[in-house]
PDB file of C-alpha atoms in Angstrom:
ATOM      1  CA  MET A 253     -65.533-111.670 -25.730  1.00 46.00           C
ATOM      2  CA  ASN A 254     -64.411-114.964 -24.149  1.00 45.00           C
ATOM      3  CA  ARG A 255     -61.369-112.550 -22.736  1.00 53.00           C
ATOM      4  CA  PRO A 256     -61.199-112.700 -19.369  1.00 50.00           C
ATOM      5  CA  LYS A 257     -62.263-109.606 -16.828  1.00 52.00           C
ATOM      6  CA  ALA A 258     -58.583-110.111 -14.939  1.00 50.00           C
ATOM      7  CA  SER A 259     -57.561-109.067 -18.784  1.00 57.00           C
ATOM      8  CA  VAL A 260     -59.935-106.631 -19.225  1.00 58.00           C
ATOM      9  CA  ARG A 261     -59.244-104.081 -16.548  1.00 60.00           C
ATOM     10  CA  GLU A 262     -54.975-104.259 -17.063  1.00 58.00           C
ATOM     11  CA  LEU A 263     -56.925-103.407 -20.678  1.00 61.00           C
ATOM     12  CA  LYS A 264     -58.122-100.264 -19.253  1.00 60.00           C
ATOM     13  CA  ASN A 265     -55.551 -99.499 -16.582  1.00 59.00           C
ATOM     14  CA  LEU A 266     -53.020 -98.810 -19.947  1.00 59.00           C
ATOM     15  CA  ALA A 267     -55.002 -96.959 -22.394  1.00 61.00           C
ATOM     16  CA  HIS A 268     -55.150 -94.056 -20.554  1.00 64.00           C
ATOM     17  CA  GLY A 269     -53.290 -90.656 -22.707  1.00 64.00           C
ATOM     18  CA  SER A 270     -50.980 -88.344 -22.228  1.00 68.00           C
ATOM     19  CA  LYS A 271     -51.411 -84.192 -22.997  1.00 72.00           C
ATOM     20  CA  VAL A 272     -49.544 -84.979 -25.601  1.00 74.00           C
ATOM     21  CA  SER A 273     -51.706 -87.264 -27.214  1.00 76.00           C
ATOM     22  CA  GLU A 274     -54.807 -85.802 -26.079  1.00 79.00           C
ATOM     23  CA  LEU A 275     -53.968 -82.123 -27.382  1.00 83.00           C
ATOM     24  CA  LEU A 276     -52.722 -84.398 -30.644  1.00 84.00           C
ATOM     25  CA  ALA A 277     -56.327 -86.383 -30.933  1.00 84.00           C
ATOM     26  CA  MET A 278     -58.156 -82.274 -29.679  1.00 88.00           C
ATOM     27  CA  ILE A 279     -56.035 -80.956 -32.616  1.00 90.00           C
ATOM     28  CA  GLY A 280     -58.041 -84.303 -35.427  1.00 90.00           C
ATOM     29  CA  THR A 281     -60.974 -83.545 -33.402  1.00 91.00           C
ATOM     30  CA  LEU A 282     -61.572 -79.924 -34.572  1.00 92.00           C
ATOM     31  CA  LEU A 283     -60.162 -80.785 -37.971  1.00 92.00           C
ATOM     32  CA  LEU A 284     -62.912 -83.416 -38.126  1.00 93.00           C
ATOM     33  CA  PHE A 285     -65.144 -80.035 -37.056  1.00 94.00           C
ATOM     34  CA  ILE A 286     -64.388 -78.345 -39.826  1.00 93.00           C
ATOM     35  CA  TYR A 287     -64.077 -80.908 -42.251  1.00 93.00           C
ATOM     36  CA  TRP A 288     -67.700 -83.219 -41.571  1.00 94.00           C
ATOM     37  CA  PRO A 289     -70.197 -80.937 -43.326  1.00 94.00           C
ATOM     38  CA  SER A 290     -67.657 -81.207 -47.044  1.00 93.00           C
ATOM     39  CA  PHE A 291     -68.093 -85.508 -45.692  1.00 92.00           C
ATOM     40  CA  ASN A 292     -72.337 -85.518 -45.835  1.00 92.00           C
ATOM     41  CA  SER A 293     -72.496 -83.108 -48.670  1.00 91.00           C
ATOM     42  CA  VAL A 294     -69.642 -84.789 -51.233  1.00 91.00           C
ATOM     43  CA  LEU A 295     -72.623 -87.097 -52.685  1.00 86.00           C
ATOM     44  CA  ALA A 296     -75.984 -85.558 -52.183  1.00 85.00           C
ATOM     45  CA  PRO A 297     -77.409 -83.793 -55.232  1.00 82.00           C
ATOM     46  CA  ALA A 298     -75.013 -80.607 -56.448  1.00 81.00           C
ATOM     47  CA  ASP A 299     -79.341 -77.994 -55.706  1.00 79.00           C
ATOM     48  CA  LEU A 300     -78.690 -80.098 -51.975  1.00 85.00           C
ATOM     49  CA  GLN A 301     -75.739 -79.360 -50.668  1.00 90.00           C
ATOM     50  CA  HIS A 302     -75.996 -76.228 -49.147  1.00 91.00           C
ATOM     51  CA  ARG A 303     -78.529 -77.250 -47.333  1.00 91.00           C
ATOM     52  CA  ALA A 304     -76.954 -80.864 -46.214  1.00 93.00           C
ATOM     53  CA  ILE A 305     -73.610 -78.887 -46.087  1.00 94.00           C
ATOM     54  CA  ILE A 306     -76.075 -76.061 -42.938  1.00 94.00           C
ATOM     55  CA  ASN A 307     -77.331 -78.458 -41.337  1.00 95.00           C
ATOM     56  CA  THR A 308     -73.861 -80.631 -40.209  1.00 95.00           C
ATOM     57  CA  ALA A 309     -72.668 -77.481 -38.945  1.00 95.00           C
ATOM     58  CA  VAL A 310     -75.108 -76.757 -37.020  1.00 96.00           C
ATOM     59  CA  ALA A 311     -75.519 -80.621 -36.037  1.00 96.00           C
ATOM     60  CA  LEU A 312     -72.306 -80.381 -34.938  1.00 96.00           C
ATOM     61  CA  VAL A 313     -72.222 -76.826 -32.353  1.00 95.00           C
ATOM     62  CA  ALA A 314     -75.472 -78.505 -31.410  1.00 96.00           C
ATOM     63  CA  SER A 315     -73.647 -81.850 -29.810  1.00 95.00           C
ATOM     64  CA  THR A 316     -70.463 -80.337 -28.753  1.00 95.00           C
ATOM     65  CA  VAL A 317     -73.615 -77.794 -26.278  1.00 95.00           C
ATOM     66  CA  GLY A 318     -74.660 -81.332 -25.741  1.00 94.00           C
ATOM     67  CA  ALA A 319     -71.852 -82.837 -24.827  1.00 93.00           C
ATOM     68  CA  PHE A 320     -70.335 -80.279 -21.981  1.00 93.00           C
ATOM     69  CA  SER A 321     -74.308 -79.882 -21.027  1.00 92.00           C
ATOM     70  CA  VAL A 322     -74.939 -83.704 -20.887  1.00 92.00           C
ATOM     71  CA  SER A 323     -70.908 -84.056 -19.289  1.00 91.00           C
ATOM     72  CA  ALA A 324     -71.730 -81.535 -16.910  1.00 90.00           C
ATOM     73  CA  VAL A 325     -75.035 -83.102 -15.104  1.00 89.00           C
ATOM     74  CA  VAL A 326     -73.663 -87.068 -15.987  1.00 86.00           C
ATOM     75  CA  SER A 327     -70.956 -86.488 -14.091  1.00 79.00           C
ATOM     76  CA  LYS A 328     -69.530 -85.112 -11.113  1.00 76.00           C
ATOM     77  CA  GLU A 329     -65.391 -84.503 -12.103  1.00 78.00           C
ATOM     78  CA  LYS A 330     -64.241 -82.199 -15.191  1.00 83.00           C
ATOM     79  CA  PHE A 331     -64.752 -82.338 -18.279  1.00 86.00           C
ATOM     80  CA  SER A 332     -62.935 -85.443 -19.919  1.00 84.00           C
ATOM     81  CA  MET A 333     -61.356 -84.441 -23.281  1.00 86.00           C
ATOM     82  CA  THR A 334     -62.388 -87.548 -24.568  1.00 84.00           C
ATOM     83  CA  ILE A 335     -66.128 -87.873 -23.160  1.00 87.00           C
ATOM     84  CA  ILE A 336     -66.177 -84.205 -25.169  1.00 89.00           C
ATOM     85  CA  GLN A 337     -63.671 -85.060 -28.521  1.00 90.00           C
ATOM     86  CA  ASN A 338     -66.523 -87.201 -29.592  1.00 89.00           C
ATOM     87  CA  GLY A 339     -69.592 -85.721 -28.293  1.00 91.00           C
ATOM     88  CA  ALA A 340     -68.550 -83.376 -30.889  1.00 92.00           C
ATOM     89  CA  LEU A 341     -68.577 -84.791 -33.403  1.00 93.00           C
ATOM     90  CA  ALA A 342     -71.128 -87.545 -32.645  1.00 94.00           C
ATOM     91  CA  GLY A 343     -73.938 -84.962 -34.768  1.00 94.00           C
ATOM     92  CA  GLY A 344     -72.015 -85.078 -37.725  1.00 94.00           C
ATOM     93  CA  VAL A 345     -72.772 -89.039 -37.894  1.00 94.00           C
ATOM     94  CA  ALA A 346     -76.448 -88.606 -36.159  1.00 94.00           C
ATOM     95  CA  ILE A 347     -77.433 -85.963 -39.299  1.00 94.00           C
ATOM     96  CA  GLY A 348     -75.408 -87.358 -42.332  1.00 91.00           C
ATOM     97  CA  SER A 349     -78.723 -89.333 -43.242  1.00 91.00           C
ATOM     98  CA  THR A 350     -80.610 -86.464 -43.140  1.00 92.00           C
ATOM     99  CA  ALA A 351     -78.170 -83.203 -44.646  1.00 92.00           C
ATOM    100  CA  ASP A 352     -79.728 -83.054 -47.366  1.00 89.00           C
ATOM    101  CA  LEU A 353     -83.235 -83.089 -47.134  1.00 90.00           C
ATOM    102  CA  MET A 354     -86.436 -80.720 -45.235  1.00 89.00           C
ATOM    103  CA  ILE A 355     -86.047 -80.797 -42.178  1.00 89.00           C
ATOM    104  CA  GLN A 356     -85.539 -76.723 -40.632  1.00 89.00           C
ATOM    105  CA  PRO A 357     -82.649 -75.292 -37.951  1.00 90.00           C
ATOM    106  CA  TYR A 358     -84.057 -76.577 -35.471  1.00 93.00           C
ATOM    107  CA  ALA A 359     -85.443 -80.832 -36.020  1.00 94.00           C
ATOM    108  CA  ALA A 360     -80.622 -79.579 -36.561  1.00 95.00           C
ATOM    109  CA  LEU A 361     -80.052 -79.022 -33.660  1.00 95.00           C
ATOM    110  CA  MET A 362     -82.315 -80.866 -31.857  1.00 96.00           C
ATOM    111  CA  ILE A 363     -80.871 -83.858 -33.258  1.00 96.00           C
ATOM    112  CA  GLY A 364     -77.399 -82.945 -32.661  1.00 95.00           C
ATOM    113  CA  PHE A 365     -78.306 -81.669 -29.156  1.00 96.00           C
ATOM    114  CA  SER A 366     -79.118 -85.702 -28.393  1.00 95.00           C
ATOM    115  CA  ALA A 367     -76.566 -87.181 -30.803  1.00 95.00           C
ATOM    116  CA  GLY A 368     -73.974 -85.350 -28.339  1.00 94.00           C
ATOM    117  CA  ALA A 369     -76.010 -86.069 -25.282  1.00 94.00           C
ATOM    118  CA  VAL A 370     -76.180 -90.197 -26.511  1.00 92.00           C
ATOM    119  CA  ALA A 371     -72.567 -90.184 -26.944  1.00 91.00           C
ATOM    120  CA  VAL A 372     -71.434 -89.226 -23.610  1.00 91.00           C
ATOM    121  CA  ILE A 373     -74.384 -91.441 -21.899  1.00 90.00           C
ATOM    122  CA  GLY A 374     -72.598 -94.920 -23.751  1.00 88.00           C
ATOM    123  CA  PHE A 375     -69.920 -93.698 -22.788  1.00 86.00           C
ATOM    124  CA  LYS A 376     -70.740 -93.044 -19.495  1.00 85.00           C
ATOM    125  CA  TYR A 377     -73.013 -95.805 -18.424  1.00 86.00           C
ATOM    126  CA  VAL A 378     -73.313 -97.864 -21.575  1.00 84.00           C
ATOM    127  CA  ASN A 379     -69.467 -98.637 -22.433  1.00 81.00           C
ATOM    128  CA  PRO A 380     -68.676 -99.424 -18.699  1.00 80.00           C
ATOM    129  CA  LEU A 381     -71.685-102.672 -18.979  1.00 84.00           C
ATOM    130  CA  LEU A 382     -70.367-103.803 -21.939  1.00 80.00           C
ATOM    131  CA  GLU A 383     -66.862-104.227 -20.541  1.00 77.00           C
ATOM    132  CA  ARG A 384     -68.766-105.766 -16.868  1.00 79.00           C
ATOM    133  CA  LYS A 385     -71.420-108.848 -18.820  1.00 78.00           C
ATOM    134  CA  LEU A 386     -69.620-109.053 -22.044  1.00 76.00           C
ATOM    135  CA  HIS A 387     -66.159-107.832 -21.376  1.00 73.00           C
ATOM    136  CA  LEU A 388     -66.131-105.884 -24.135  1.00 75.00           C
ATOM    137  CA  LEU A 389     -63.097-102.812 -24.937  1.00 75.00           C
ATOM    138  CA  ASP A 390     -63.828 -99.821 -26.900  1.00 76.00           C
ATOM    139  CA  MET A 391     -60.642 -98.790 -27.285  1.00 73.00           C
ATOM    140  CA  CYS A 392     -61.083 -95.611 -29.586  1.00 75.00           C
ATOM    141  CA  GLY A 393     -64.135 -94.889 -28.717  1.00 77.00           C
ATOM    142  CA  VAL A 394     -66.112 -96.370 -31.961  1.00 84.00           C
ATOM    143  CA  GLN A 395     -69.484 -97.377 -29.889  1.00 85.00           C
ATOM    144  CA  TYR A 396     -70.165 -93.822 -28.418  1.00 85.00           C
ATOM    145  CA  LEU A 397     -68.962 -91.993 -31.471  1.00 87.00           C
ATOM    146  CA  HIS A 398     -70.355 -93.775 -35.087  1.00 90.00           C
ATOM    147  CA  GLY A 399     -72.858 -96.850 -33.315  1.00 89.00           C
ATOM    148  CA  PHE A 400     -75.013 -95.141 -30.981  1.00 90.00           C
ATOM    149  CA  PRO A 401     -74.959 -91.401 -32.599  1.00 92.00           C
ATOM    150  CA  GLY A 402     -76.070 -93.940 -36.023  1.00 92.00           C
ATOM    151  CA  ILE A 403     -78.447 -95.754 -35.529  1.00 93.00           C
ATOM    152  CA  LEU A 404     -79.486 -92.478 -33.922  1.00 94.00           C
ATOM    153  CA  ALA A 405     -79.316 -91.269 -37.545  1.00 94.00           C
ATOM    154  CA  GLY A 406     -81.201 -94.096 -38.908  1.00 94.00           C
ATOM    155  CA  LEU A 407     -84.558 -93.711 -37.118  1.00 95.00           C
ATOM    156  CA  VAL A 408     -84.512 -90.551 -38.149  1.00 94.00           C
ATOM    157  CA  SER A 409     -83.749 -90.683 -41.294  1.00 94.00           C
ATOM    158  CA  ALA A 410     -86.763 -92.532 -41.395  1.00 94.00           C
ATOM    159  CA  LEU A 411     -89.876 -90.415 -39.345  1.00 94.00           C
ATOM    160  CA  VAL A 412     -87.795 -87.611 -41.481  1.00 93.00           C
ATOM    161  CA  CYS A 413     -88.588 -89.676 -44.853  1.00 92.00           C
ATOM    162  CA  GLY A 414     -92.280 -90.938 -43.632  1.00 92.00           C
ATOM    163  CA  LEU A 415     -93.159 -86.617 -42.801  1.00 91.00           C
ATOM    164  CA  ALA A 416     -92.126 -85.795 -46.315  1.00 90.00           C
ATOM    165  CA  SER A 417     -94.240 -84.072 -48.563  1.00 87.00           C
ATOM    166  CA  LYS A 418     -93.416 -82.538 -52.245  1.00 85.00           C
ATOM    167  CA  SER A 419     -95.185 -78.661 -51.051  1.00 85.00           C
ATOM    168  CA  ALA A 420     -92.629 -79.031 -48.779  1.00 84.00           C
ATOM    169  CA  TYR A 421     -89.231 -80.093 -51.425  1.00 84.00           C
ATOM    170  CA  GLY A 422     -91.066 -78.446 -54.118  1.00 82.00           C
ATOM    171  CA  SER A 423     -88.625 -79.612 -57.957  1.00 78.00           C
ATOM    172  CA  SER A 424     -86.425 -80.813 -54.804  1.00 81.00           C
ATOM    173  CA  PHE A 425     -88.879 -83.901 -53.710  1.00 85.00           C
ATOM    174  CA  TYR A 426     -87.493 -86.294 -56.715  1.00 84.00           C
ATOM    175  CA  GLY A 427     -83.257 -85.727 -56.451  1.00 82.00           C
ATOM    176  CA  ALA A 428     -83.732 -86.117 -52.821  1.00 83.00           C
ATOM    177  CA  PHE A 429     -86.421 -89.218 -52.739  1.00 86.00           C
ATOM    178  CA  PRO A 430     -85.921 -90.599 -56.428  1.00 86.00           C
ATOM    179  CA  ALA A 431     -87.740 -94.143 -55.449  1.00 88.00           C
ATOM    180  CA  ALA A 432     -90.223 -92.125 -55.391  1.00 87.00           C
ATOM    181  CA  VAL A 433     -89.948 -90.605 -59.238  1.00 87.00           C
ATOM    182  CA  PRO A 434     -94.046 -93.343 -60.684  1.00 88.00           C
ATOM    183  CA  MET A 435     -92.751 -96.501 -62.835  1.00 89.00           C
ATOM    184  CA  GLN A 436     -91.664 -96.627 -66.102  1.00 86.00           C
ATOM    185  CA  GLY A 437     -95.389 -96.313 -68.528  1.00 82.00           C
ATOM    186  CA  THR A 438     -97.565 -94.671 -66.117  1.00 86.00           C
ATOM    187  CA  GLU A 439     -99.441 -91.496 -66.333  1.00 84.00           C
ATOM    188  CA  ASP A 440     -98.228 -90.255 -64.044  1.00 84.00           C
ATOM    189  CA  PHE A 441     -94.282 -90.647 -64.993  1.00 84.00           C
ATOM    190  CA  ALA A 442     -95.296 -88.433 -68.429  1.00 86.00           C
ATOM    191  CA  GLN A 443     -96.789 -85.798 -66.726  1.00 85.00           C
ATOM    192  CA  LEU A 444     -93.627 -85.786 -64.930  1.00 84.00           C
ATOM    193  CA  HIS A 445     -91.055 -86.598 -67.162  1.00 82.00           C
ATOM    194  CA  ALA A 446     -93.246 -83.552 -69.760  1.00 86.00           C
ATOM    195  CA  ILE A 447     -92.566 -80.870 -66.798  1.00 84.00           C
ATOM    196  CA  TYR A 448     -89.181 -82.389 -65.782  1.00 82.00           C
ATOM    197  CA  PRO A 449     -87.661 -84.938 -69.040  1.00 83.00           C
ATOM    198  CA  SER A 450     -84.472 -85.196 -67.033  1.00 82.00           C
ATOM    199  CA  LEU A 451     -86.711 -87.528 -64.683  1.00 82.00           C
ATOM    200  CA  GLU A 452     -85.431 -90.527 -64.636  1.00 87.00           C
ATOM    201  CA  PRO A 453     -88.064 -93.271 -63.240  1.00 87.00           C
ATOM    202  CA  GLY A 454     -87.823 -95.031 -60.683  1.00 86.00           C
ATOM    203  CA  ASP A 455     -90.635 -97.133 -57.257  1.00 89.00           C
ATOM    204  CA  GLY A 456     -93.819 -95.041 -57.393  1.00 87.00           C
ATOM    205  CA  ARG A 457     -92.539 -95.355 -54.030  1.00 88.00           C
ATOM    206  CA  SER A 458     -94.701 -94.096 -51.003  1.00 90.00           C
ATOM    207  CA  GLN A 459     -92.717 -92.035 -48.223  1.00 90.00           C
ATOM    208  CA  TRP A 460     -93.871 -94.229 -45.097  1.00 92.00           C
ATOM    209  CA  THR A 461     -92.416 -97.187 -47.263  1.00 93.00           C
ATOM    210  CA  GLN A 462     -89.052 -95.938 -47.378  1.00 92.00           C
ATOM    211  CA  ALA A 463     -89.031 -94.810 -43.911  1.00 93.00           C
ATOM    212  CA  GLY A 464     -89.206 -98.934 -43.762  1.00 94.00           C
ATOM    213  CA  PHE A 465     -86.620 -99.596 -46.412  1.00 94.00           C
ATOM    214  CA  GLN A 466     -84.783 -96.463 -44.127  1.00 93.00           C
ATOM    215  CA  LEU A 467     -85.116 -98.784 -40.824  1.00 95.00           C
ATOM    216  CA  ILE A 468     -84.854-102.671 -42.175  1.00 95.00           C
ATOM    217  CA  ALA A 469     -81.121-100.486 -44.246  1.00 93.00           C
ATOM    218  CA  MET A 470     -79.709 -99.465 -40.784  1.00 94.00           C
ATOM    219  CA  ALA A 471     -81.013-103.465 -39.229  1.00 95.00           C
ATOM    220  CA  VAL A 472     -78.722-104.781 -42.282  1.00 96.00           C
ATOM    221  CA  SER A 473     -75.887-102.250 -41.427  1.00 93.00           C
ATOM    222  CA  VAL A 474     -75.782-102.711 -37.668  1.00 92.00           C
ATOM    223  CA  THR A 475     -75.920-107.080 -38.445  1.00 95.00           C
ATOM    224  CA  LEU A 476     -72.886-106.975 -40.811  1.00 94.00           C
ATOM    225  CA  ALA A 477     -71.347-104.516 -38.697  1.00 90.00           C
ATOM    226  CA  VAL A 478     -71.933-107.692 -35.816  1.00 89.00           C
ATOM    227  CA  VAL A 479     -71.006-110.443 -37.664  1.00 94.00           C
ATOM    228  CA  SER A 480     -67.081-108.908 -39.503  1.00 93.00           C
ATOM    229  CA  GLY A 481     -66.206-106.800 -36.602  1.00 87.00           C
ATOM    230  CA  SER A 482     -66.586-110.355 -34.874  1.00 87.00           C
ATOM    231  CA  ILE A 483     -65.439-112.793 -37.863  1.00 92.00           C
ATOM    232  CA  CYS A 484     -62.323-110.094 -38.207  1.00 87.00           C
ATOM    233  CA  GLY A 485     -61.422-110.366 -34.609  1.00 82.00           C
ATOM    234  CA  LEU A 486     -61.298-114.706 -34.465  1.00 86.00           C
ATOM    235  CA  VAL A 487     -59.146-113.643 -37.377  1.00 88.00           C
ATOM    236  CA  LEU A 488     -56.729-111.639 -35.651  1.00 81.00           C
ATOM    237  CA  LYS A 489     -56.867-114.742 -32.633  1.00 80.00           C
ATOM    238  CA  CYS A 490     -55.610-117.005 -34.420  1.00 83.00           C
ATOM    239  CA  LYS A 491     -51.730-118.217 -33.581  1.00 82.00           C
ATOM    240  CA  ALA A 492     -51.386-117.730 -37.392  1.00 81.00           C
ATOM    241  CA  PHE A 493     -51.951-114.144 -37.093  1.00 77.00           C
ATOM    242  CA  ASP A 494     -49.054-114.075 -33.629  1.00 74.00           C
ATOM    243  CA  PRO A 495     -51.403-111.664 -31.545  1.00 75.00           C
ATOM    244  CA  LEU A 496     -50.015-110.445 -29.329  1.00 69.00           C
ATOM    245  CA  GLN A 497     -50.329-110.997 -25.151  1.00 71.00           C
ATOM    246  CA  LEU A 498     -51.717-109.236 -22.338  1.00 64.00           C
ATOM    247  CA  ASP A 499     -48.403-107.770 -21.060  1.00 63.00           C
ATOM    248  CA  LEU A 500     -48.241-106.333 -24.426  1.00 65.00           C
ATOM    249  CA  MET A 501     -51.403-104.824 -25.734  1.00 68.00           C
ATOM    250  CA  ILE A 502     -51.570-101.193 -26.049  1.00 67.00           C
ATOM    251  CA  ASP A 503     -47.577-101.017 -26.231  1.00 67.00           C
ATOM    252  CA  ASP A 504     -46.341 -99.001 -29.627  1.00 68.00           C
ATOM    253  CA  ALA A 505     -43.060 -99.743 -28.233  1.00 68.00           C
ATOM    254  CA  GLU A 506     -43.379-103.682 -29.492  1.00 68.00           C
ATOM    255  CA  ILE A 507     -44.090-102.207 -32.605  1.00 72.00           C
ATOM    256  CA  TRP A 508     -42.687 -98.514 -33.314  1.00 72.00           C
ATOM    257  CA  SER A 509     -38.919 -97.975 -33.079  1.00 71.00           C
ATOM    258  CA  LEU A 510     -39.279 -94.564 -30.352  1.00 67.00           C
ATOM    259  CA  PRO A 511     -37.526 -92.596 -28.757  1.00 68.00           C
ATOM    260  CA  ARG A 512     -35.367 -92.878 -26.317  1.00 64.00           C
ATOM    261  CA  ASN A 513     -37.186 -91.845 -22.402  1.00 65.00           C
ATOM    262  CA  MET A 514     -33.926 -90.093 -20.755  1.00 63.00           C
ATOM    263  CA  SER A 515     -34.755 -90.612 -16.092  1.00 70.00           C
ATOM    264  CA  ASP A 516     -34.810 -87.366 -14.483  1.00 71.00           C
ATOM    265  CA  ASP A 517     -31.523 -86.755 -13.222  1.00 77.00           C
ATOM    266  CA  GLU A 518     -31.305 -86.480 -17.468  1.00 74.00           C
ATOM    267  CA  GLU A 519     -34.279 -84.132 -18.025  1.00 72.00           C
ATOM    268  CA  SER A 520     -32.959 -81.880 -15.241  1.00 79.00           C
ATOM    269  CA  ASP A 521     -29.668 -81.768 -16.691  1.00 79.00           C
ATOM    270  CA  ILE A 522     -30.141 -80.882 -19.531  1.00 78.00           C
ATOM    271  CA  ARG A 523     -33.041 -77.939 -18.251  1.00 80.00           C
ATOM    272  CA  ASP A 524     -30.474 -76.405 -16.057  1.00 83.00           C
ATOM    273  CA  VAL A 525     -28.427 -76.345 -19.879  1.00 82.00           C
ATOM    274  CA  LEU A 526     -31.147 -75.094 -20.969  1.00 81.00           C
ATOM    275  CA  GLU A 527     -32.136 -72.062 -18.742  1.00 84.00           C
ATOM    276  CA  LYS A 528     -28.419 -71.370 -18.353  1.00 83.00           C
ATOM    277  CA  LEU A 529     -27.760 -70.550 -21.808  1.00 82.00           C
ATOM    278  CA  GLY A 530     -31.580 -69.014 -21.117  1.00 80.00           C
ATOM    279  CA  LYS A 531     -29.918 -66.200 -18.524  1.00 82.00           C
ATOM    280  CA  ILE A 532     -26.579 -66.285 -21.469  1.00 82.00           C
ATOM    281  CA  LEU A 533     -29.472 -65.237 -23.941  1.00 79.00           C
ATOM    282  CA  ILE A 534     -31.120 -61.996 -21.926  1.00 80.00           C
ATOM    283  CA  ASN A 535     -27.200 -61.771 -21.045  1.00 79.00           C
ATOM    284  CA  ARG A 536     -25.586 -60.577 -24.136  1.00 75.00           C
ATOM    285  CA  ARG A 537     -28.969 -59.118 -24.741  1.00 73.00           C
ATOM    286  CA  GLU A 538     -28.625 -56.091 -22.539  1.00 72.00           C
ATOM    287  CA  VAL A 539     -24.852 -55.520 -23.666  1.00 68.00           C
ATOM    288  CA  VAL A 540     -26.138 -54.826 -26.830  1.00 64.00           C
ATOM    289  CA  ARG A 541     -29.354 -52.882 -25.449  1.00 69.00           C
ATOM    290  CA  HIS A 542     -26.673 -51.050 -23.362  1.00 64.00           C
ATOM    291  CA  SER A 543     -23.918 -50.595 -26.968  1.00 65.00           C
ATOM    292  CA  THR A 544     -26.274 -49.559 -28.845  1.00 64.00           C
ATOM    293  CA  SER A 545     -27.564 -46.238 -26.492  1.00 63.00           C
ATOM    294  CA  ILE A 546     -24.431 -45.673 -25.924  1.00 57.00           C
ATOM    295  CA  LYS A 547     -22.910 -44.693 -29.419  1.00 61.00           C
ATOM    296  CA  GLU A 548     -27.394 -42.595 -29.720  1.00 65.00           C
ATOM    297  CA  GLN A 549     -25.043 -40.844 -27.093  1.00 57.00           C
ATOM    298  CA  LEU A 550     -22.208 -40.411 -28.426  1.00 55.00           C
ATOM    299  CA  LYS A 551     -23.829 -39.645 -31.975  1.00 62.00           C
ATOM    300  CA  GLY A 552     -25.742 -37.146 -29.541  1.00 57.00           C
ATOM    301  CA  LEU A 553     -22.203 -35.666 -27.579  1.00 52.00           C
ATOM    302  CA  GLU A 554     -20.531 -34.965 -31.585  1.00 57.00           C
ATOM    303  CA  ALA A 555     -22.994 -33.265 -33.449  1.00 57.00           C
ATOM    304  CA  CYS A 556     -23.164 -30.626 -30.376  1.00 55.00           C
ATOM    305  CA  LEU A 557     -19.634 -30.850 -30.239  1.00 50.00           C
ATOM    306  CA  LYS A 558     -19.982 -30.142 -34.482  1.00 52.00           C
ATOM    307  CA  ALA A 559     -22.967 -27.091 -33.446  1.00 51.00           C
TER     308      ALA A 559
END
C-alpha cells in the first residue's frame, strides 16, 4: 500500500497479455467452468450433492450471461477476455455457500447473474479506485472473482438460512442444518431421534440465529484475508527474501529459462522456408495424383486390348 503511484502505473503497463496467454487462460477457464459443480458438491451431504451440482451449473451459466450483458453496458469497447473469464466463474463462487440448499433455479439464476455483474463492475470501477487511492494492483483478478462474489455469497447464505423452513426441506432439513437439531436430553431431540435414529444432537439453533452465524463467519473470513495478506506482503518485502526490483517484476525471464526471441529477419527467413516446403509438398502431391491417373488409364487400355 505504500507503493508510489508511478510504480503502480509502471507495473500495470507491464501486465499485458498476448494472444497465446489469453487463449491458455480461456482453456483454463473452460476447465474450471466444467468442474466447478464438483468443487461445490464434494463436501455436501450425499443426498444434497445433486442439488449442489444443478444449482452451481445454473449459476455459472447465469454469471456468464451477466458478465457479457453488464460488460456491454458499462464498457463502450470490445469485450475483454480477462473480464469475461473472471465473470463467467464468479457465479460458482457466489453460489458456493448455498449450492446444496433449497434455493430454487430462479434464485440460482439471480445469484449467478448478480455475481457476473459484480465481477464486471469491480473490474471496471472498484479496481481502478483501489489503484488510485490505496496503490493496490490486483494482477490476478482475485478481488472481482473471489472477493466481491465471496461477500455476495456470505450475504446470500445468511438470507437463505434465515428463510429456510422444515416444510420446504422435508427430511433433508437437519442434513442441511445440523446445528438446528435439538440439544441432547431434550424432549424434541428424543422425538426426532425416534424417527431418525442416525441423527446426532445439535445446538437447537434457530434459522435466524444461523443467519447471524453466517454473517459472523463472513466477517471473520474477510478479516483473516486482510490480515494474512498484509502480513504476507510485508514479509515478501523484507530484504532477506531478495525482493525483485520494479523493473524486474512481471518479467518471467528473471526466474524462468525462456526460449530465445527471434529477430524479425530470422522469423521472415523461417516463414520463407516453410512456404517453399509447402509448395514442394503440393507439387509432389500433384505428381503422385497424376501418376496414379496414368496408371489407371493404362490398366483400362490393357483391359480393352485383352478383350
